[in-house]
XYZ file of C-alpha atoms in Angstrom:
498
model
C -23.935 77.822 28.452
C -23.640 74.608 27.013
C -26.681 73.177 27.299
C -28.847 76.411 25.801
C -28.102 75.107 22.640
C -30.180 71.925 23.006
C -32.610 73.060 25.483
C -32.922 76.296 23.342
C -33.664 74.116 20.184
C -36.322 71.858 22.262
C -38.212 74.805 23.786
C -38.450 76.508 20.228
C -39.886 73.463 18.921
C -42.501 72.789 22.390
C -43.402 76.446 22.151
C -44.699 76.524 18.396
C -46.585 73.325 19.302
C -48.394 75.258 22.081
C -48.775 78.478 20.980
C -50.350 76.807 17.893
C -53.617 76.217 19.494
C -53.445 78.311 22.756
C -51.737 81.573 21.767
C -48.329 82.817 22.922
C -48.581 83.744 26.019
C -49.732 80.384 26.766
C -46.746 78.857 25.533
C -44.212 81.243 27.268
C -45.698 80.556 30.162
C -45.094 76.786 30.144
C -41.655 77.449 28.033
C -39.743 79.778 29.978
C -39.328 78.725 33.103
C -38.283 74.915 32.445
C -36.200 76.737 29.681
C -33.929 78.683 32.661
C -34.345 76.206 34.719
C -32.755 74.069 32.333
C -29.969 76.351 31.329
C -29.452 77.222 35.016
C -28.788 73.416 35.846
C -26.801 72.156 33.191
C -24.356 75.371 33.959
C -23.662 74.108 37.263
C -22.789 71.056 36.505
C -20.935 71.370 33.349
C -18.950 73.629 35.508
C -18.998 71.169 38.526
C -17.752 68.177 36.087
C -14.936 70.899 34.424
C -14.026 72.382 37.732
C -13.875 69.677 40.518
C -10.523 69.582 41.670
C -8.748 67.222 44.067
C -5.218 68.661 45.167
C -2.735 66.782 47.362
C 1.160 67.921 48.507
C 4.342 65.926 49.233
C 7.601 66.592 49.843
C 8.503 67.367 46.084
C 5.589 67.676 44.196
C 1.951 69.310 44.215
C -0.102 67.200 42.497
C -3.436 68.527 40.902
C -6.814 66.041 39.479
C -9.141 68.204 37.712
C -12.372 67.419 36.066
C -14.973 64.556 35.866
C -15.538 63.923 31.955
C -12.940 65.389 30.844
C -9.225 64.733 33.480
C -6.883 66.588 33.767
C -3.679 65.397 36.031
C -0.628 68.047 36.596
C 2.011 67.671 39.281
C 4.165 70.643 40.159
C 7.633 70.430 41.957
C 7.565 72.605 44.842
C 10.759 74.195 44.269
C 9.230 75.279 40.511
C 6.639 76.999 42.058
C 6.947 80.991 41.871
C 3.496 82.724 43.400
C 0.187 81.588 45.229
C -1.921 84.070 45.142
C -5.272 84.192 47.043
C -8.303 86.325 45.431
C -12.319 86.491 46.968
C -14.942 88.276 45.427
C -17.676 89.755 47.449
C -19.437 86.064 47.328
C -16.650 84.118 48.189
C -15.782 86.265 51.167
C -19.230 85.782 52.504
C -19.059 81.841 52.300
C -15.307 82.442 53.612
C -13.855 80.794 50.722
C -11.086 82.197 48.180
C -9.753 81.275 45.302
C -5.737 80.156 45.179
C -4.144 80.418 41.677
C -0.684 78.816 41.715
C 2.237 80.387 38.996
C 5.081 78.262 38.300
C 6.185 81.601 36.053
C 6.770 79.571 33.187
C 6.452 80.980 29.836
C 4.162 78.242 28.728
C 0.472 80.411 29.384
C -1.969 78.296 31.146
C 0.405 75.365 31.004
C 2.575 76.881 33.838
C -0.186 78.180 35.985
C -3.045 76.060 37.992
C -6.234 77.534 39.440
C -7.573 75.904 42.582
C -11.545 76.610 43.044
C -12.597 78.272 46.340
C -11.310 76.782 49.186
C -11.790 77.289 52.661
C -10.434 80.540 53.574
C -7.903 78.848 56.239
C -7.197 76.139 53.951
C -6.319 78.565 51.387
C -4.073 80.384 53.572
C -2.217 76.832 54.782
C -1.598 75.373 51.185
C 0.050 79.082 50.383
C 2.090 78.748 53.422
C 2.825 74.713 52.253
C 3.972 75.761 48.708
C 6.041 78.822 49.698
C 8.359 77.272 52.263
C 11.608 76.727 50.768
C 11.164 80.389 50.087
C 14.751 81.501 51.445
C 14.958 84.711 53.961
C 17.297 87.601 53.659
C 17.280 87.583 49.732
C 18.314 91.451 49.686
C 21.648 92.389 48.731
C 22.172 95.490 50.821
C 24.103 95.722 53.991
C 21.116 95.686 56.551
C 20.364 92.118 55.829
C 18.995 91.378 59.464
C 15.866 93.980 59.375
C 13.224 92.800 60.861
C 9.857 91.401 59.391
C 6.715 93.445 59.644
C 4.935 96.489 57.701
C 6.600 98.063 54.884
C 3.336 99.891 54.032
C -0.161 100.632 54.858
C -2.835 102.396 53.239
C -3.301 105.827 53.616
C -6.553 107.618 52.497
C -4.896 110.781 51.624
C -3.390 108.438 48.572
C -6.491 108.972 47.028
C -5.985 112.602 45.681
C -3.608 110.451 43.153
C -6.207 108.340 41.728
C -7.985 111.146 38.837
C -4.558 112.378 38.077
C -4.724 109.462 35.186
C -5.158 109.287 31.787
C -7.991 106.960 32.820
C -10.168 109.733 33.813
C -10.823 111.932 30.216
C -11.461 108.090 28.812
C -13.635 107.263 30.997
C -15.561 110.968 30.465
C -15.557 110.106 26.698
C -17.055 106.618 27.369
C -19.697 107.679 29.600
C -20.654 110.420 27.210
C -20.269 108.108 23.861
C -22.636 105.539 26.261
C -25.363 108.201 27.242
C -25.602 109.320 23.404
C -25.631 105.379 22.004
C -28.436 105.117 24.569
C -30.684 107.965 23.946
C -30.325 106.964 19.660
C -31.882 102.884 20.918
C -34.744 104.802 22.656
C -35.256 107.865 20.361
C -34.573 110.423 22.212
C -30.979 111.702 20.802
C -32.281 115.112 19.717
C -34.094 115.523 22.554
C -30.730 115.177 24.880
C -29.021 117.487 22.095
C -32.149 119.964 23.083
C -31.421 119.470 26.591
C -28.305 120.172 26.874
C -28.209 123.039 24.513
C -31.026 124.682 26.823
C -28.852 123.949 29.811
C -26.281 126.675 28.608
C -28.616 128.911 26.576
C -26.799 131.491 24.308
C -23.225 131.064 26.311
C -20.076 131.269 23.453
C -19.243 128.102 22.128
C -15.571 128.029 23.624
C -17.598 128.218 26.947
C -19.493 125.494 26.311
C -16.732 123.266 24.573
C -15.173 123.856 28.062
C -17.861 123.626 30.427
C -18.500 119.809 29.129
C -15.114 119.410 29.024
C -14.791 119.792 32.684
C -18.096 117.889 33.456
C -16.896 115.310 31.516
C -13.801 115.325 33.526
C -15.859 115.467 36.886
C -17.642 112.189 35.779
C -14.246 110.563 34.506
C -12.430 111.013 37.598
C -15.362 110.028 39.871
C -15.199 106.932 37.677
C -11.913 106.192 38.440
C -12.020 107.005 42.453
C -14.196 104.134 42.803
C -12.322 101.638 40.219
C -9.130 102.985 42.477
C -10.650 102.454 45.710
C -11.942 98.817 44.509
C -8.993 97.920 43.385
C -6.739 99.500 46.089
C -8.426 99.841 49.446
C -6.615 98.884 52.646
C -3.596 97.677 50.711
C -0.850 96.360 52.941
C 2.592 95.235 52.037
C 4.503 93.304 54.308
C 7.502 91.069 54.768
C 6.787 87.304 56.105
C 9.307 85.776 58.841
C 9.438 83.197 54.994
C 11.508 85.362 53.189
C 8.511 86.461 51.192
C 6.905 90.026 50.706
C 3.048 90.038 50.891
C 0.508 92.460 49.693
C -3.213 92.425 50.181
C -5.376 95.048 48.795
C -9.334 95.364 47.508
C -12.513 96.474 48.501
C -14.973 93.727 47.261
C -12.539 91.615 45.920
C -9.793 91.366 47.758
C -6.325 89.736 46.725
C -3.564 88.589 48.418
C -0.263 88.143 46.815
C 3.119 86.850 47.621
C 6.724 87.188 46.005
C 9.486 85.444 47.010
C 12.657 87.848 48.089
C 14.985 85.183 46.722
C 13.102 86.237 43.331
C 13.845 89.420 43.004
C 16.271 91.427 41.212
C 15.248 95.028 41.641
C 12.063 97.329 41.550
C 10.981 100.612 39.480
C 9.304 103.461 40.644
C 6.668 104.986 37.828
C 6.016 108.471 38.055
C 3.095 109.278 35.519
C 3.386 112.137 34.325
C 0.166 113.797 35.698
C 0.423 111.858 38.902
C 4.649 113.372 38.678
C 3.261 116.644 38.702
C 1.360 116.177 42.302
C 4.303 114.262 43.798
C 3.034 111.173 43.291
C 5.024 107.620 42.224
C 4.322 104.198 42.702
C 6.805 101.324 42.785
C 6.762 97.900 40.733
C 8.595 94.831 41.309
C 11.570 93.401 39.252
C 11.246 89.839 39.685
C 11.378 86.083 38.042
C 8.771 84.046 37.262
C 6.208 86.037 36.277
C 4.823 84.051 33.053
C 4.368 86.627 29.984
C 0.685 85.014 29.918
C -0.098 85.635 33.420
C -3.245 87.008 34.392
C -3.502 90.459 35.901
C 0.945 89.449 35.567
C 1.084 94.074 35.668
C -0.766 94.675 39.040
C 0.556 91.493 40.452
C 3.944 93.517 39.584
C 2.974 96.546 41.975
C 4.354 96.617 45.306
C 2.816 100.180 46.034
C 0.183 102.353 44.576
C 1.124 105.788 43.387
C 2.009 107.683 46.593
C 4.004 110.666 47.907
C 7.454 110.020 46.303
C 9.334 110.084 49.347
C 7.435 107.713 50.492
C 7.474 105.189 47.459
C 11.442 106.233 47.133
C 11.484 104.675 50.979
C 9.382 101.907 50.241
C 11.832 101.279 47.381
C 14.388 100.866 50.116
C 12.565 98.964 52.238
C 11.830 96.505 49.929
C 15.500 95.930 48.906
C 16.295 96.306 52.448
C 18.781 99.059 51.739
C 19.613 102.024 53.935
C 18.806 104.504 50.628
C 16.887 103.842 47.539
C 19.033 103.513 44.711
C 16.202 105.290 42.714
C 16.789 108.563 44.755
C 20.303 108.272 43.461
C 22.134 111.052 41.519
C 22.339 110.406 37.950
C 24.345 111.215 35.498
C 23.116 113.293 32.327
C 23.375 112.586 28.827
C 24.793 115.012 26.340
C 22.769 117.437 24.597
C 22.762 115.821 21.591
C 19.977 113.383 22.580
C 17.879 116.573 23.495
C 18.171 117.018 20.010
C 16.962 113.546 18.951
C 13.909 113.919 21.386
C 12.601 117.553 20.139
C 13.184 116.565 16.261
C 10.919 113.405 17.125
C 8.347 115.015 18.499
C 8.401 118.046 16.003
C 8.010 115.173 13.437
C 5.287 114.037 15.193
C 3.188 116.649 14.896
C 4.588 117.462 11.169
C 2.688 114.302 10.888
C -0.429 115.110 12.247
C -0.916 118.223 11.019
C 0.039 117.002 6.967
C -2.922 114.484 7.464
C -5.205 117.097 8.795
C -4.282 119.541 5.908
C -4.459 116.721 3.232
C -8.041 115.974 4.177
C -9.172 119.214 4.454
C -7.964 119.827 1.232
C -10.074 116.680 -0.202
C -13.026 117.001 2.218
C -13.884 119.964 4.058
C -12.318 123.189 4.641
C -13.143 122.802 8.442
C -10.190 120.528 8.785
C -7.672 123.111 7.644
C -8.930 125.496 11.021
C -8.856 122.237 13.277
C -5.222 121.960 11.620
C -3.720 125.657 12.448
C -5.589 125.823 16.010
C -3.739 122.199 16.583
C -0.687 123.249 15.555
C -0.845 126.367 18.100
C -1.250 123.712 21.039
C 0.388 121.111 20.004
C 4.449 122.459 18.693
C 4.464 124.119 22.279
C 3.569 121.093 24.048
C 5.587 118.688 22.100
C 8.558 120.952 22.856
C 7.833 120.756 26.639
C 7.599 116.625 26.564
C 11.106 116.771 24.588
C 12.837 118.703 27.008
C 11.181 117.195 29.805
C 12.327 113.554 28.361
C 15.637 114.970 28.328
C 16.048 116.023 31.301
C 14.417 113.009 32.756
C 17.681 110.805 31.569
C 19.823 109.512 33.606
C 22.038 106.265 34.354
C 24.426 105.504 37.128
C 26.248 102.731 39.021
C 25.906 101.680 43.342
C 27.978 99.191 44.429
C 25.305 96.801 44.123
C 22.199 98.259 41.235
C 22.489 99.406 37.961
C 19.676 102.187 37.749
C 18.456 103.749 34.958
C 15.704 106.720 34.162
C 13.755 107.583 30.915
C 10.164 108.743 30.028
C 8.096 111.610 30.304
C 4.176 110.580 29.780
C 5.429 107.700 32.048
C 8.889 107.962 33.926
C 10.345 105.324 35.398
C 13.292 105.070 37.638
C 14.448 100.895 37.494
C 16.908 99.555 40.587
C 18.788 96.738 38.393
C 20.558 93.759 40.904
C 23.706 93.837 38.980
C 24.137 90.216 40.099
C 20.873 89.801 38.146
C 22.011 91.202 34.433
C 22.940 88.218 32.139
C 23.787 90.068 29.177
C 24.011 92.935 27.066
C 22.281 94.308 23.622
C 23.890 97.565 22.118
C 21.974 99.420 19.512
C 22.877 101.966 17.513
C 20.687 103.635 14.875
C 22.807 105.491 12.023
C 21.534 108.747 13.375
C 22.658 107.838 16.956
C 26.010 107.007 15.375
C 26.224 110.524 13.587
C 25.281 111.685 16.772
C 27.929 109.725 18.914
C 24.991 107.979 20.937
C 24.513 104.625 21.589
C 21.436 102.927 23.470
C 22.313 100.101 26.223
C 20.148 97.248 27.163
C 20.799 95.686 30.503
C 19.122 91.797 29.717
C 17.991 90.322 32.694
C 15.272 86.825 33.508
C 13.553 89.525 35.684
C 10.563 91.927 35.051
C 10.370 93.107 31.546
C 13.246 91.062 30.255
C 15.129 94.074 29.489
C 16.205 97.545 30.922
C 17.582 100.611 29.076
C 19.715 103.201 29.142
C 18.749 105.514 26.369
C 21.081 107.992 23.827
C 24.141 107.523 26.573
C 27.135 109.175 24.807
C 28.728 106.385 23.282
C 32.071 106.018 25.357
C 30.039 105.966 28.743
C 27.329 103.870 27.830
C 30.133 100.988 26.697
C 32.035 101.623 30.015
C 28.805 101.332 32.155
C 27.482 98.049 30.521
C 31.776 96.911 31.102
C 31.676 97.890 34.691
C 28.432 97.018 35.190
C 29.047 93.300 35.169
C 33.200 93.080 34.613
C 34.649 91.212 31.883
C 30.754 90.216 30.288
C 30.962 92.521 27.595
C 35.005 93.347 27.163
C 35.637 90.301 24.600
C 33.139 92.243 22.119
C 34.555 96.027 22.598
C 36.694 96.929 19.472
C 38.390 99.530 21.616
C 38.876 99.442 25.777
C 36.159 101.263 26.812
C 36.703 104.814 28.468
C 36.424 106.176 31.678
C 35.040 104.480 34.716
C 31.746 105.312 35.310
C 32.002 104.191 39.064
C 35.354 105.479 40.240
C 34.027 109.134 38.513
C 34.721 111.852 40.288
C 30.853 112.374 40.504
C 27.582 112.169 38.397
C 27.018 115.022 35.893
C 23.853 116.784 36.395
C 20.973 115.174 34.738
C 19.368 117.198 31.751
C 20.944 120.478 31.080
């Protein structure tokens, strides 16, 4: 792209010359093609110049050359050096090539992460193997720290009944039909689509019709997002190197392979979305260092397994922290009832909200805004009453001998497995209506994942004496009173929700 600028500028000023005497087809026919031809060759080697990269390895560093013009030298020590992940696109695969990008999981952007050009496939595959091995085996903390390597998870094609269940699918209805409509109004033909359509469904009651397209739109949407599913997740693996590293590969035309060190990580979270909850479904994400905030793709490179059966993503969850039992399947302990109360005035407030602007601008605009607002109001209060209780009930905090774990959500639930080894301090926040209520919310910091975990509205005396027990003696000093109760030597977990 750098060179259509000049070459743009020179075949503007040949092709008035020509055209002057011989007419303009004349003069795109001698214009054009030295014009792409142009383009096409000064692409390839700007991006040969910017792109050719020399790489070499010793004992403590990997050292990186890249460029011609412009050069850029980097040199990585090994031991810095987080993730190498491998990823071939439908070209690369057929040359047998890949590209390697290397993390150091630095927050420094770009800075902390280097991008080999494709490589030979089994060249690729070595340099990972280089770079990774002072990964250290048998990172988990649980008590089967001898299982073996191998398969912790293959695909499965019946995991594909989870893929519409996403709030991807009505998007991608509404952007096929917003794309169909911008179409038709370039080429003229809006009202006759409009036409079309209307004949389709003839003198059929409007709520019919609202819901007919609805539900093709929703056909179309989830089709949509099989195939971005499929591409994305098809014959995923996740397995568990003789290195001490886990390793997933997934993709249909582009596949990716990447690697986590066990030694990294300090937990994982299963997601349960709320439509995907409702089928059963849950997926599980990684809680691990050095993964820069900058990082490319840094959320799927996070996801150990697509959503799946929950049993089997709670087992995966296990396997992964090589423990007997997920800690996510735990039993939790409930909050009190007064946080049910914070949850259904927020979302009553929410749609308070709504409606008011609704109202307002019907008032000022059109009196068709004041139905929209009353019908709304019928659908949403009931709903937003659902989501509140089901938030409530979805809290939940308790202690293992080894993981804090924590649950919250409702559009997206998630269930996080802490390391308790892994917390390194401790944020307590406390709003003045949480105070009035006697609720306090507790932040577990860690270097891993999201950089903090919460536990949300805890009554005030537990939530103190989980952070204290938690990690013993890290947050004591700053307790005006001895905390109360011991949330691990409890007689047992309070059900969660009421």
């Amino acid at each position: 792209m750098y060179t259509l600028g000049p070459a743009g500028g020179a075949a503007l000023i040949t092709g008035y010359w020509l055209a002057v005497g011989n007419g303009l087809g004349f003069a795109l026919a001698w214009v054009l093609p030295p014009l792409v031809l142009a383009v096409v060759a000064g692409g390839v080697a700007g991006e040969w110049m910017r792109r050719v990269t020399r790489y070499r390895v010793d004992p403590e560093r990997f050292h990186v050359h890249t460029g011609v013009v412009v050069r850029k030298r980097l040199a990585l020590r090994r031991e810095r050096i987080r993730s190498v992940d491998l990823t071939a696109d439908p070209v690369l695969r057929v040359l047998g090539t890949a590209t390697v990008r290397v993390g150091t999981g630095e927050q420094a952007g770009t800075e902390g992460t280097v991008t080999l050009w494709p490589l030979r496939r089994p060249d690729a595959v070595a340099l990972r193997a280089t770079l990774l091995a002072h990964a250290a085996p048998g990172a988990g903390t649980g008590a089967d720290e001898g299982a073996d390597d191998g398969a912790l998870a293959r695909f499965d094609r019946r995991w594909i009944r989870f893929a519409p269940l996403s709030f991807l699918t009505p998007a991608l209805g509404a952007a096929a039909a917003g794309g169909l409509i911008q179409v038709s109004e370039w080429f003229g033909l809006q009202e006759e689509l409009f036409e079309t359509i209307g004949s389709w469904f003839g003198l059929a009651p409007a709520v019919l019709v609202a819901v007919l397209m609805g539900v093709g739109l929703f056909v179309v949407g989830g089709v949509a997002t099989v195939a971005l599913w499929v591409e994305s997740w098809w014959n995923h693996t996740l397995d568990r190197q003789a290195d001490g590293t886990l390793h997933v590969r997934r993709g249909l035309l582009t596949t990716r392979s990447i690697t986590l060190e066990e030694s990294r990580l300090r937990g994982v979270e299963v997601v349960e979305p709320l439509t995907a909850r409702l089928a059963g479904g849950a997926r599980v994400d990684a809680v691990a260092t050095g993964l820069a905030q900058g990082e490319e793709d840094k959320t799927d490179s996070q996801i150990l397994l697509p959503v799946a059966p929950k049993e089997l993503a709670d087992r995966v969850a296990a396997d992964v922290l090589r423990e007997p039992a997920s800690p996510t399947a735990a039993p939790l302990t409930g909050h009190p009832v007064a946080a049910r109360g914070r949850r259904l005035r927020w979302a009553l407030a929410t749609v308070l909200v709504t409606e008011a602007v609704l109202v307002v601008l019907g008032l000022l605009l059109t009196p068709v805004l004041l139905h929209i607002a009353w019908i709304s109001a019928l659908v949403l209060v009931p709903l937003a009453i659902v989501l509140a209780l089901d938030a409530y009930r979805s809290l939940g905090h308790t202690l293992t001998e080894h993981y804090l774990v924590a649950r919250s959500g409702t559009v997206r639930r998630a269930t996080v497995a802490l390391q308790r080894r892994g917390i390194v301090g401790w944020t307590v926040r406390q709003s003045v209506f949480q105070r009035r209520a006697g609720l306090v919310t507790v932040l577990a910091t860690t270097a891993a994942g999201s950089g903090a975990y919460a536990v949300r509205d805890a009554a005030e005396p537990d939530g103190l004496a989980l952070a204290d027990a938690a990690v013993p003696g890290l947050l004591r000093p700053f307790l005006l009173v001895e905390p109360v109760g011991d949330p691990v030597s409890a007689p047992g977990p309070r059900p969660a929700g009421p």
